[in-house]
GROMACS .gro file of C-alpha atoms in nm:
model
  124
    1MET     CA    1   0.000  -0.004   0.015
    2LYS     CA    2   0.143   0.334  -0.072
    3LEU     CA    3  -0.019   0.715  -0.028
    4GLU     CA    4  -0.034   0.940  -0.358
    5PRO     CA    5  -0.186   1.274  -0.279
    6LEU     CA    6  -0.342   1.486  -0.533
    7LEU     CA    7  -0.381   1.871  -0.492
    8TYR     CA    8  -0.624   2.059  -0.675
    9VAL     CA    9  -0.437   2.391  -0.781
   10SER     CA   10  -0.611   2.723  -0.915
   11ASP     CA   11  -0.317   2.824  -1.160
   12PHE     CA   12  -0.191   2.496  -1.298
   13GLN     CA   13   0.141   2.636  -1.478
   14LYS     CA   14   0.213   2.849  -1.154
   15SER     CA   15   0.200   2.541  -0.951
   16ILE     CA   16   0.419   2.332  -1.195
   17ARG     CA   17   0.681   2.617  -1.193
   18PHE     CA   18   0.688   2.651  -0.826
   19TYR     CA   19   0.701   2.243  -0.773
   20SER     CA   20   0.968   2.188  -1.046
   21LYS     CA   21   1.171   2.522  -1.072
   22VAL     CA   22   1.169   2.654  -0.746
   23LEU     CA   23   1.179   2.326  -0.525
   24GLY     CA   24   1.322   2.107  -0.744
   25PHE     CA   25   1.072   1.818  -0.768
   26GLU     CA   26   1.074   1.608  -1.077
   27LEU     CA   27   0.786   1.648  -1.296
   28GLY     CA   28   0.635   1.359  -1.483
   29GLU     CA   29   0.417   1.357  -1.819
   30LEU     CA   30   0.159   1.646  -1.874
   31TYR     CA   31  -0.171   1.514  -1.927
   32PRO     CA   32  -0.352   1.526  -2.144
   33ASN     CA   33  -0.083   1.688  -2.356
   34LYS     CA   34   0.204   1.937  -2.339
   35GLU     CA   35  -0.023   2.244  -2.524
   36ASN     CA   36  -0.290   2.202  -2.250
   37PRO     CA   37  -0.217   2.036  -1.941
   38SER     CA   38  -0.441   1.982  -1.638
   39TYR     CA   39  -0.267   1.696  -1.464
   40VAL     CA   40   0.076   1.614  -1.365
   41PRO     CA   41   0.268   1.350  -1.147
   42ILE     CA   42   0.552   1.526  -0.958
   43PHE     CA   43   0.802   1.257  -0.821
   44ILE     CA   44   1.006   1.348  -0.485
   45GLY     CA   45   1.235   1.049  -0.456
   46THR     CA   46   1.047   0.753  -0.469
   47SER     CA   47   0.706   0.945  -0.369
   48LYS     CA   48   0.452   1.075  -0.597
   49LEU     CA   49   0.233   1.400  -0.535
   50MET     CA   50  -0.020   1.467  -0.854
   51LEU     CA   51  -0.110   1.805  -0.944
   52ALA     CA   52  -0.459   1.874  -1.117
   53GLN     CA   53  -0.610   2.192  -1.217
   54ALA     CA   54  -0.901   2.270  -1.020
   55ARG     CA   55  -1.238   2.298  -1.242
   56LYS     CA   56  -1.627   2.322  -1.213
   57THR     CA   57  -1.622   1.986  -1.347
   58ASN     CA   58  -1.416   1.851  -1.027
   59LYS     CA   59  -1.541   2.109  -0.780
   60LYS     CA   60  -1.684   1.825  -0.573
   61PHE     CA   61  -1.328   1.718  -0.467
   62TYR     CA   62  -1.264   2.076  -0.281
   63SER     CA   63  -1.602   2.201  -0.237
   64LYS     CA   64  -1.471   2.385   0.069
   65GLY     CA   65  -1.195   2.583  -0.139
   66LEU     CA   66  -0.830   2.518  -0.229
   67GLY     CA   67  -0.514   2.545   0.015
   68GLY     CA   68  -0.532   2.249   0.204
   69SER     CA   69  -0.651   2.390   0.539
   70GLY     CA   70  -0.563   2.116   0.816
   71ALA     CA   71  -0.300   1.951   0.575
   72GLN     CA   72   0.032   1.934   0.588
   73PHE     CA   73   0.306   1.752   0.407
   74PHE     CA   74   0.638   1.662   0.506
   75VAL     CA   75   0.966   1.611   0.286
   76GLN     CA   76   1.259   1.438   0.429
   77VAL     CA   77   1.583   1.556   0.276
   78ASN     CA   78   1.939   1.460   0.329
   79ASN     CA   79   2.036   1.827   0.412
   80VAL     CA   80   1.746   2.066   0.529
   81ASP     CA   81   2.000   2.365   0.561
   82LYS     CA   82   2.080   2.287   0.206
   83LYS     CA   83   1.718   2.316   0.096
   84TRP     CA   84   1.644   2.619   0.293
   85ARG     CA   85   1.931   2.832   0.137
   86GLN     CA   86   1.814   2.711  -0.195
   87VAL     CA   87   1.418   2.809  -0.143
   88LYS     CA   88   1.400   3.099   0.141
   89ASP     CA   89   1.408   3.387  -0.080
   90LYS     CA   90   1.202   3.224  -0.363
   91VAL     CA   91   0.875   3.120  -0.136
   92GLU     CA   92   0.637   3.219   0.149
   93ILE     CA   93   0.769   3.126   0.466
   94ILE     CA   94   0.546   2.987   0.754
   95ASP     CA   95   0.826   2.871   0.990
   96GLU     CA   96   1.172   2.965   0.971
   97ILE     CA   97   1.458   2.668   0.982
   98GLU     CA   98   1.511   2.532   1.349
   99THR     CA   99   1.590   2.209   1.541
  100ARG     CA  100   1.267   2.100   1.721
  101ASP     CA  101   1.233   1.949   2.036
  102TRP     CA  102   1.170   1.627   1.888
  103GLY     CA  103   1.470   1.604   1.696
  104ASP     CA  104   1.388   1.721   1.339
  105ARG     CA  105   1.563   2.011   1.169
  106GLU     CA  106   1.283   2.176   0.970
  107PHE     CA  107   1.115   2.413   0.807
  108THR     CA  108   0.786   2.514   0.665
  109ILE     CA  109   0.662   2.695   0.352
  110LYS     CA  110   0.345   2.767   0.160
  111ASP     CA  111   0.269   2.654  -0.199
  112PRO     CA  112   0.087   2.892  -0.446
  113ASP     CA  113  -0.237   2.773  -0.311
  114GLY     CA  114  -0.181   2.768   0.053
  115TYR     CA  115  -0.076   2.421   0.106
  116LEU     CA  116   0.185   2.362   0.378
  117ILE     CA  117   0.501   2.171   0.288
  118SER     CA  118   0.757   2.109   0.560
  119PHE     CA  119   1.152   2.019   0.498
  120PHE     CA  120   1.294   1.831   0.732
  121THR     CA  121   1.609   1.643   0.798
  122PRO     CA  122   1.610   1.411   1.153
  123THR     CA  123   1.902   1.479   1.376
  124LYS     CA  124   1.887   1.193   1.609
   0.00000   0.00000   0.00000
């Protein structure tokens, strides 16, 4: 069993630029085509996150709005300080980098639709 979350986004092109260019994640094949895409899988190591353009036809899946209120994604990286230096001036910071009481060194950002993403490296 594995989990593959799908995020509905308000501006598909802006989101794929954010996840690929700013965060450095690998884009999969654009669907239905490169000229007018509305879905893409994004690969983060061995994990997959899917993005889909929010539309009136799929609104039942996000009826309370976009932004993932109450949801937070954690991405474990080998060197969180390096990732921090790479993205800190390009993203909206929610929580600056620090070592937490439980031993993870982490920071949290917001994507263009307000979804929360935390990057961390275990220190213990």
